[in-house]
Coordinates of C-alpha atoms in Angstrom, one line a residue:
X1 CA -36.1 -24.2 5.4
X2 CA -39.4 -23.0 5.3
X3 CA -40.0 -26.3 7.5
X4 CA -37.9 -24.0 10.3
X5 CA -40.1 -22.8 13.6
X6 CA -40.9 -19.0 13.7
X7 CA -38.7 -19.5 17.0
X8 CA -36.5 -22.3 15.7
X9 CA -35.9 -18.9 12.6
X10 CA -35.5 -16.3 15.5
X11 CA -32.6 -18.9 18.3
X12 CA -30.3 -19.9 13.9
X13 CA -30.0 -15.1 13.8
X14 CA -29.3 -14.3 16.9
X15 CA -26.8 -17.1 16.1
X16 CA -26.0 -16.3 13.2
X17 CA -26.4 -19.6 11.8
X18 CA -29.3 -18.5 9.4
X19 CA -29.7 -15.3 7.7
X20 CA -33.0 -14.5 6.9
X21 CA -32.5 -13.3 3.2
X22 CA -31.5 -17.3 2.6
X23 CA -35.4 -18.0 4.7
X24 CA -36.7 -15.6 3.7
X25 CA -35.8 -16.9 -0.7
X26 CA -36.8 -20.1 0.2
X27 CA -40.2 -19.3 1.6
X28 CA -40.8 -17.9 -2.0
X29 CA -38.6 -21.1 -3.1
X30 CA -41.2 -23.6 -1.9
X31 CA -44.1 -21.2 -2.5
X32 CA -43.3 -20.9 -6.2
X33 CA -44.0 -24.5 -6.3
X34 CA -47.0 -24.7 -4.2
X35 CA -48.9 -21.5 -5.4
X36 CA -50.2 -22.7 -8.8
X37 CA -52.6 -25.4 -7.1
X38 CA -52.9 -23.8 -4.5
X39 CA -53.3 -20.2 -4.8
X40 CA -53.5 -19.0 -1.8
X41 CA -51.9 -15.5 -1.7
X42 CA -52.6 -12.2 -3.0
X43 CA -50.3 -9.0 -4.2
X44 CA -47.3 -11.7 -3.7
X45 CA -44.2 -9.2 -4.0
X46 CA -41.0 -10.8 -3.5
X47 CA -37.9 -8.2 -4.1
X48 CA -40.2 -6.5 -1.9
X49 CA -40.2 -9.7 0.9
X50 CA -36.5 -9.6 0.3
X51 CA -35.4 -5.7 0.0
X52 CA -37.3 -6.5 4.0
X53 CA -34.7 -9.0 4.3
X54 CA -32.0 -7.9 4.2
X55 CA -33.3 -4.7 6.8
X56 CA -34.1 -7.9 9.4
X57 CA -30.2 -9.4 8.1
X58 CA -28.2 -6.4 9.3
X59 CA -30.2 -5.6 12.6
X60 CA -29.5 -8.8 13.2
X61 CA -25.0 -8.3 12.1
X62 CA -25.7 -5.6 14.2
X63 CA -27.9 -7.2 17.0
X64 CA -30.0 -4.9 17.3
X65 CA -33.1 -7.0 16.2
X66 CA -36.8 -4.8 16.6
X67 CA -38.7 -6.9 18.6
X68 CA -39.3 -11.4 18.6
X69 CA -40.3 -11.1 14.8
X70 CA -37.3 -9.7 13.3
X71 CA -37.0 -11.8 10.4
X72 CA -39.1 -14.1 10.6
X73 CA -41.6 -14.5 6.3
X74 CA -45.4 -14.3 7.2
X75 CA -48.4 -13.6 5.5
X76 CA -51.1 -11.3 6.2
X77 CA -55.6 -12.2 5.7
X78 CA -55.8 -9.3 2.3
X79 CA -58.7 -7.9 5.7
X80 CA -55.7 -7.0 7.3
X81 CA -55.1 -3.3 5.4
X82 CA -51.9 -3.0 5.0
X83 CA -50.8 0.5 3.8
X84 CA -50.5 1.8 0.3
X85 CA -52.9 -1.8 -0.9
X86 CA -56.3 -2.1 -1.4
X87 CA -58.7 -4.0 0.8
X88 CA -61.6 -5.9 -1.6
X89 CA -62.3 -7.8 1.0
X90 CA -62.9 -11.4 -0.8
X91 CA -64.5 -10.3 -3.9
X92 CA -64.9 -8.0 -7.2
X93 CA -67.8 -6.0 -6.1
X94 CA -65.5 -3.5 -3.9
X95 CA -63.8 0.1 -6.0
X96 CA -60.1 -0.8 -5.4
X97 CA -58.2 1.9 -3.1
X98 CA -55.1 1.8 -1.0
X99 CA -55.4 1.6 2.2
X100 CA -54.0 4.9 4.1
X101 CA -52.8 2.7 7.3
X102 CA -51.5 -0.6 8.5
X103 CA -54.2 -1.9 10.9
X104 CA -52.7 -3.1 14.7
X105 CA -51.6 -6.1 13.2
X106 CA -50.2 -4.9 10.6
X107 CA -48.6 -2.4 11.8
X108 CA -47.1 -4.2 14.9
X109 CA -45.6 -6.6 12.8
X110 CA -44.0 -4.5 10.7
X111 CA -42.5 -2.9 13.7
X112 CA -41.2 -6.0 15.3
X113 CA -39.1 -6.5 11.6
X114 CA -41.1 -9.6 10.2
X115 CA -40.3 -10.3 6.3
X116 CA -45.0 -9.2 5.0
X117 CA -44.5 -12.0 2.3
X118 CA -48.0 -11.4 0.9
X119 CA -51.8 -11.1 1.6
X120 CA -53.3 -14.2 1.9
X121 CA -57.3 -15.1 0.2
X122 CA -60.3 -14.5 1.9
X123 CA -63.8 -15.6 0.3
X124 CA -66.3 -12.3 -1.2
X125 CA -66.4 -10.0 2.3
X126 CA -65.4 -13.1 4.8
X127 CA -69.0 -14.7 4.4
X128 CA -67.9 -17.8 4.0
X129 CA -66.3 -21.0 5.0
X130 CA -64.3 -21.4 2.0
X131 CA -61.8 -20.5 -0.8
X132 CA -64.6 -19.5 -3.2
X133 CA -64.2 -16.6 -3.8
X134 CA -65.6 -13.7 -6.6
X135 CA -61.8 -11.8 -6.4
X136 CA -59.2 -14.0 -5.9
X137 CA -58.1 -17.4 -7.6
X138 CA -59.7 -20.7 -5.4
X139 CA -57.9 -21.0 -2.9
X140 CA -57.6 -25.1 -1.8
X141 CA -56.4 -27.5 0.7
X142 CA -52.9 -28.6 0.4
X143 CA -53.7 -32.5 1.8
X144 CA -55.6 -32.3 -1.0
X145 CA -56.7 -30.3 -3.2
X146 CA -60.4 -31.3 -4.0
X147 CA -60.8 -29.8 -0.8
X148 CA -61.6 -27.2 0.5
X149 CA -58.6 -25.3 3.0
X150 CA -62.6 -23.4 4.7
X151 CA -62.2 -20.1 5.7
X152 CA -62.7 -16.9 5.8
X153 CA -59.1 -17.2 7.1
X154 CA -58.5 -19.9 3.3
X155 CA -55.0 -18.6 2.5
X156 CA -54.4 -18.0 5.9
X157 CA -54.5 -21.5 6.8
X158 CA -53.8 -23.4 3.5
X159 CA -50.2 -21.6 3.7
X160 CA -49.3 -22.0 7.4
X161 CA -49.9 -26.2 6.1
X162 CA -48.4 -25.8 3.0
X163 CA -45.3 -24.2 4.3
X164 CA -45.6 -20.8 2.5
X165 CA -43.3 -19.7 6.0
X166 CA -43.6 -20.0 9.7
X167 CA -46.7 -16.8 11.0
X168 CA -50.3 -16.0 9.1
X169 CA -52.4 -13.7 10.9
X170 CA -56.0 -14.0 9.4
X171 CA -59.5 -13.3 11.5
X172 CA -62.1 -14.2 12.9
X173 CA -65.4 -14.0 13.3
X174 CA -68.5 -17.0 13.3
X175 CA -64.8 -19.2 12.6
X176 CA -62.7 -18.2 10.1
X177 CA -59.3 -19.0 11.7
X178 CA -60.7 -22.4 13.2
X179 CA -62.2 -23.2 10.4
X180 CA -59.2 -23.3 8.2
X181 CA -56.8 -24.4 11.0
X182 CA -59.2 -27.1 11.5
X183 CA -59.1 -28.5 7.9
X184 CA -55.5 -27.6 7.1
X185 CA -54.2 -29.7 10.9
X186 CA -52.4 -26.6 11.5
X187 CA -53.3 -24.1 15.2
X188 CA -54.5 -21.2 16.2
X189 CA -55.9 -18.8 18.5
X190 CA -58.8 -16.8 18.5
X191 CA -58.4 -15.1 21.2
X192 CA -60.8 -12.8 23.0
X193 CA -62.1 -10.0 22.2
X194 CA -59.8 -6.6 22.3
X195 CA -56.7 -9.3 23.3
X196 CA -55.2 -7.8 19.3
X197 CA -55.6 -4.7 18.7
X198 CA -58.3 -4.2 15.0
X199 CA -59.5 -2.5 12.6
X200 CA -61.7 -2.1 11.9
X201 CA -63.5 -3.5 15.8
X202 CA -66.8 -4.3 15.3
X203 CA -68.7 -7.7 17.6
X204 CA -66.7 -10.8 17.6
X205 CA -63.8 -10.4 15.5
X206 CA -60.9 -10.9 16.7
X207 CA -57.5 -11.2 14.9
X208 CA -55.0 -14.4 15.6
X209 CA -51.3 -15.7 14.4
X210 CA -52.8 -19.5 12.3
X211 CA -48.9 -21.1 13.0
X212 CA -47.4 -25.1 12.7
X213 CA -46.6 -24.6 17.0
X214 CA -48.0 -23.6 19.2
X215 CA -45.5 -21.6 20.5
X216 CA -45.4 -20.3 17.0
X217 CA -48.7 -18.4 18.4
X218 CA -47.7 -17.5 21.6
X219 CA -44.6 -15.8 20.5
X220 CA -46.4 -13.6 17.2
X221 CA -48.7 -13.1 20.3
X222 CA -46.1 -11.1 21.9
X223 CA -46.5 -8.5 19.1
X224 CA -49.5 -8.6 18.7
X225 CA -51.3 -7.5 22.0
X226 CA -49.6 -4.9 21.8
X227 CA -52.8 -1.5 23.0
X228 CA -53.4 0.3 19.8
X229 CA -56.7 2.9 20.7
X230 CA -57.6 2.8 17.6
X231 CA -60.0 -0.1 18.9
X232 CA -62.3 1.1 21.0
X233 CA -62.8 -3.1 22.7
X234 CA -59.0 -3.5 22.7
X235 CA -58.4 -4.9 26.1
X236 CA -55.7 -2.3 28.6
X237 CA -52.2 -3.0 28.2
X238 CA -51.1 -6.8 30.2
X239 CA -47.9 -7.5 31.4
X240 CA -48.7 -11.1 29.5
X241 CA -45.7 -14.1 30.5
X242 CA -46.6 -15.2 26.9
X243 CA -42.6 -17.3 26.6
X244 CA -43.9 -19.6 29.6
X245 CA -45.7 -20.8 26.8
X246 CA -42.5 -23.1 25.1
X247 CA -41.5 -24.0 28.4
X248 CA -44.8 -26.0 29.4
X249 CA -45.0 -29.4 29.1
X250 CA -47.5 -32.1 29.5
X251 CA -47.4 -32.0 33.5
X252 CA -49.1 -28.7 33.3
X253 CA -53.2 -31.1 32.8
X254 CA -52.2 -33.6 35.9
X255 CA -56.0 -31.4 37.7
X256 CA -57.6 -29.5 35.4
X257 CA -61.0 -29.5 34.9
X258 CA -62.2 -29.5 30.9
X259 CA -65.9 -29.7 30.1
X260 CA -66.8 -32.4 26.6
X261 CA -69.3 -30.7 24.5
X262 CA -70.3 -33.0 21.6
X263 CA -73.1 -31.8 20.2
X264 CA -73.4 -28.3 20.0
X265 CA -77.3 -28.1 19.5
X266 CA -78.1 -27.3 16.3
X267 CA -77.1 -27.2 12.5
X268 CA -75.2 -30.0 11.0
X269 CA -74.4 -32.9 12.9
X270 CA -71.6 -34.6 14.6
X271 CA -69.3 -36.7 11.7
X272 CA -68.7 -40.3 13.7
X273 CA -64.6 -39.5 12.9
X274 CA -65.0 -36.1 13.8
X275 CA -66.6 -37.4 17.3
X276 CA -63.5 -40.6 17.7
X277 CA -60.9 -37.3 16.5
X278 CA -62.1 -35.4 20.0
X279 CA -63.0 -38.3 22.5
X280 CA -59.9 -39.4 21.5
X281 CA -58.4 -35.9 22.5
X282 CA -60.2 -36.3 25.4
X283 CA -59.2 -39.9 27.3
X284 CA -55.2 -38.8 26.2
X285 CA -55.9 -35.9 28.3
X286 CA -57.9 -37.9 30.9
X287 CA -54.4 -40.0 31.0
X288 CA -52.1 -37.1 31.7
X289 CA -54.0 -36.2 35.1
X290 CA -57.0 -33.8 33.4
X291 CA -60.4 -34.4 34.4
X292 CA -63.3 -34.3 31.7
X293 CA -66.3 -34.4 32.3
X294 CA -68.8 -34.4 29.5
X295 CA -71.1 -31.0 28.6
X296 CA -74.8 -30.6 27.7
X297 CA -75.6 -28.3 24.2
X298 CA -76.1 -24.8 25.4
X299 CA -76.7 -23.5 21.0
X300 CA -80.0 -24.2 19.5
X301 CA -81.2 -23.2 16.1
X302 CA -83.1 -20.1 17.3
X303 CA -79.6 -18.4 18.3
X304 CA -77.6 -19.7 15.0
X305 CA -80.6 -18.4 12.8
X306 CA -80.5 -15.0 14.8
X307 CA -77.5 -14.3 14.2
X308 CA -77.2 -15.8 10.4
X309 CA -80.3 -13.5 9.9
X310 CA -79.7 -10.1 11.0
X311 CA -76.2 -10.5 9.2
X312 CA -78.0 -11.2 6.2
X313 CA -80.2 -8.4 6.2
X314 CA -76.6 -6.0 7.3
X315 CA -75.2 -7.3 3.7
X316 CA -78.4 -7.0 2.1
X317 CA -77.7 -2.9 3.5
X318 CA -73.1 -3.0 2.1
X319 CA -75.3 -4.1 -1.0
X320 CA -77.5 -2.1 -1.7
X321 CA -75.0 0.7 -1.6
X322 CA -73.4 -0.5 -4.6
X323 CA -74.1 0.2 -7.4
X324 CA -76.3 -2.0 -9.6
X325 CA -72.7 -3.6 -12.0
X326 CA -70.8 -3.7 -8.4
X327 CA -73.7 -5.8 -7.1
X328 CA -73.9 -8.3 -10.3
X329 CA -70.2 -9.8 -9.5
X330 CA -70.9 -10.2 -6.0
X331 CA -70.6 -14.3 -5.7
X332 CA -74.6 -15.1 -6.9
X333 CA -74.4 -17.0 -3.7
X334 CA -73.5 -14.7 -1.5
X335 CA -75.9 -12.5 -3.6
X336 CA -78.9 -15.0 -3.0
X337 CA -78.3 -15.2 0.6
X338 CA -78.4 -11.2 1.5
X339 CA -81.3 -10.3 -0.9
X340 CA -83.2 -13.4 1.3
X341 CA -83.2 -10.6 4.1
X342 CA -85.8 -8.2 1.7
X343 CA -89.2 -9.8 3.6
X344 CA -87.7 -8.5 7.2
X345 CA -89.4 -7.2 9.1
X346 CA -88.0 -4.8 11.8
X347 CA -89.4 -7.2 14.4
X348 CA -87.3 -10.0 12.6
X349 CA -84.3 -8.0 12.6
X350 CA -84.1 -7.0 16.6
X351 CA -85.3 -10.4 17.8
X352 CA -82.3 -12.0 15.4
X353 CA -79.5 -9.4 16.9
X354 CA -81.2 -10.5 20.3
X355 CA -80.0 -14.4 19.5
X356 CA -76.4 -12.7 19.8
X357 CA -76.5 -11.9 23.3
X358 CA -78.5 -15.2 24.6
X359 CA -76.0 -16.7 22.5
X360 CA -72.8 -15.1 24.6
X361 CA -74.5 -15.4 28.1
X362 CA -75.1 -19.2 27.2
X363 CA -72.2 -19.4 26.5
X364 CA -70.5 -18.2 29.8
X365 CA -73.0 -20.0 32.0
X366 CA -72.3 -23.6 30.3
X367 CA -69.0 -22.3 30.8
X368 CA -68.4 -21.5 33.7
X369 CA -67.9 -25.3 35.6
X370 CA -64.9 -25.5 34.0
X371 CA -61.0 -24.7 33.9
X372 CA -62.1 -25.3 29.3
X373 CA -63.9 -26.2 27.0
X374 CA -62.8 -29.2 24.5
X375 CA -64.9 -29.6 21.8
X376 CA -64.7 -30.3 17.9
X377 CA -63.8 -27.3 15.7
X378 CA -66.5 -27.9 12.8
X379 CA -69.4 -31.1 12.6
X380 CA -68.0 -31.9 9.1
X381 CA -64.5 -32.3 7.1
X382 CA -63.6 -30.0 4.8
X383 CA -66.1 -29.5 1.7
X384 CA -65.2 -29.7 -2.2
X385 CA -63.1 -26.8 -2.7
X386 CA -65.5 -25.2 -5.2
X387 CA -68.0 -25.2 -2.5
X388 CA -69.3 -22.0 -0.6
X389 CA -70.5 -23.3 2.3
X390 CA -70.6 -27.6 3.7
X391 CA -74.2 -27.5 2.6
X392 CA -74.2 -25.6 -0.6
X393 CA -76.9 -24.3 -0.5
X394 CA -77.4 -20.0 1.1
X395 CA -80.0 -20.6 2.6
X396 CA -78.8 -22.8 5.2
X397 CA -75.2 -21.1 5.5
X398 CA -74.0 -21.0 8.5
X399 CA -75.2 -25.1 9.8
X400 CA -71.2 -26.1 10.8
X401 CA -70.4 -22.7 13.2
X402 CA -72.5 -24.3 16.2
X403 CA -68.9 -24.6 18.0
X404 CA -66.8 -22.2 17.2
X405 CA -69.4 -18.9 16.9
X406 CA -70.3 -19.2 20.7
X407 CA -67.5 -18.4 21.8
X408 CA -66.4 -15.2 19.6
X409 CA -70.1 -14.0 20.8
X410 CA -69.1 -14.4 24.3
X411 CA -65.3 -12.9 23.5
X412 CA -63.4 -16.6 25.1
X413 CA -60.5 -17.7 23.9
X414 CA -60.8 -20.7 21.6
X415 CA -57.6 -22.7 20.1
X416 CA -57.8 -25.1 17.0
X417 CA -55.2 -27.8 17.5
X418 CA -55.5 -31.7 15.2
X419 CA -56.5 -33.7 16.7
X420 CA -56.4 -37.4 14.5
X421 CA -56.9 -37.6 10.8
X422 CA -60.0 -39.9 8.7
X423 CA -59.4 -42.3 6.6
X424 CA -58.2 -40.2 3.9
X425 CA -55.3 -39.0 5.7
X426 CA -57.2 -35.3 6.0
X427 CA -56.8 -33.2 9.6
X428 CA -59.2 -32.9 11.8
X429 CA -59.0 -30.1 14.9
X430 CA -60.0 -29.9 18.3
X431 CA -61.7 -26.7 19.9
X432 CA -59.9 -25.9 23.4
X433 CA -62.2 -22.7 24.8
X434 CA -60.7 -20.6 27.7
X435 CA -62.8 -18.4 30.1
X436 CA -62.7 -15.0 29.3
X437 CA -59.2 -13.0 29.2
X438 CA -57.3 -16.5 29.8
X439 CA -55.3 -16.7 26.9
X440 CA -53.1 -17.2 27.9
X441 CA -54.6 -20.3 30.0
X442 CA -55.3 -21.6 26.7
X443 CA -52.0 -21.9 24.5
X444 CA -50.4 -23.3 28.1
X445 CA -53.4 -26.0 27.4
X446 CA -52.6 -26.7 23.7
X447 CA -48.5 -26.9 24.1
X448 CA -49.5 -29.7 27.3
X449 CA -51.8 -31.7 24.7
X450 CA -49.6 -30.8 21.1
X451 CA -47.3 -33.3 23.8
X452 CA -49.4 -36.3 24.6
X453 CA -51.3 -36.0 21.0
X454 CA -49.5 -38.6 19.5
X455 CA -47.1 -38.1 16.5
X456 CA -48.3 -36.1 14.0
X457 CA -48.6 -37.2 9.6
X458 CA -46.1 -35.1 7.8
X459 CA -47.2 -32.2 6.8
X460 CA -48.5 -32.0 2.3
X461 CA -46.0 -31.4 0.1
X462 CA -46.5 -30.0 -3.5
X463 CA -46.8 -31.6 -6.6
X464 CA -44.4 -33.2 -8.1
X465 CA -44.4 -32.5 -12.5

């Protein structure tokens, strides 16, 4: 039962073929097999989850489900507040205080009756594309336990691929949903800024679902996209037919115009196996009737470095607010990265900050000719599990986000969907980005591609013995 999608579970509950209690227990049993190796969860509370499942079962028996996710097991990334639980933000440096209220994504899924299994792990301050943390155990990639699941939604990506239930909530400010989705072979939507309200809001920061199927992410969007006044950047309430995604077929691709971006213009060079997988996906879309045209890079190293340097200064200010004994607990990689900003001048930081807007303008302009843009999610395959970043260099920390970060700053929706594997069986993600506010369109194109991409490898199973 842990393999069933959210859409399948909801249908089975409605027909009384399955109970939320037996499904939750099956998922918990599966997590128990995987978790000693994967280490993707925090605050895993089986009895609390089963109590929620019993409440959901009673509602389904009365024919009164609370919402589209009633009884569906899910996880929530550790930095999305859940009432009564602390927010360590992946680091041992912070004082643990219980959150006073559920953040908007957590509130919405709870209001819909979802069964919250656990929180999922993340690296220090969410500033690494790995599962390395000074607070949590090291999260690993279920396809290859020696490799990183990506980050910062590290535990969420690993949990999705490993079958810890069908739905997991993560966040993304530069690729933190899409990178683990790519390296773990799952689907995610980084929505338009404000489509899913979040608290606290921040420039480029978005929450989103991580699922094995596009339809499950569309189902989650029915709930997550509801407005919340706490997010000052949230979009106005809009009647979006998220359910229509489930009925999309390959014919939806006919005449759709895609740009194909194979060079980010900055950072790491695209590995040949990644390029080949994305080019193959583009050919499959063309065979289905789409129009695919090459794109020139629009990012620059100056843009990437400017954003990096601004974030270094932001993190340095945060760390200077810590007591010395707290600061000493932060991962050395993060400390070295942040402390490198100590000699930056005010002008340098201002010029770095200006690159956020320069990136936004460049991305919007480059995408204007196309309905959607195709690219790799990441230029590289996943690094060793204990590396904080693909370069393992705190002074070159963001060389792998050249394809993802521009769509945070331009506020455009962008998805990651699996498009192939390397010789060792590790998955490779295709990024599909759309125009601002066209979240539904990105989901529909992703659903159509899901049907033409060919057979997928079986999901990884827990190690035996």
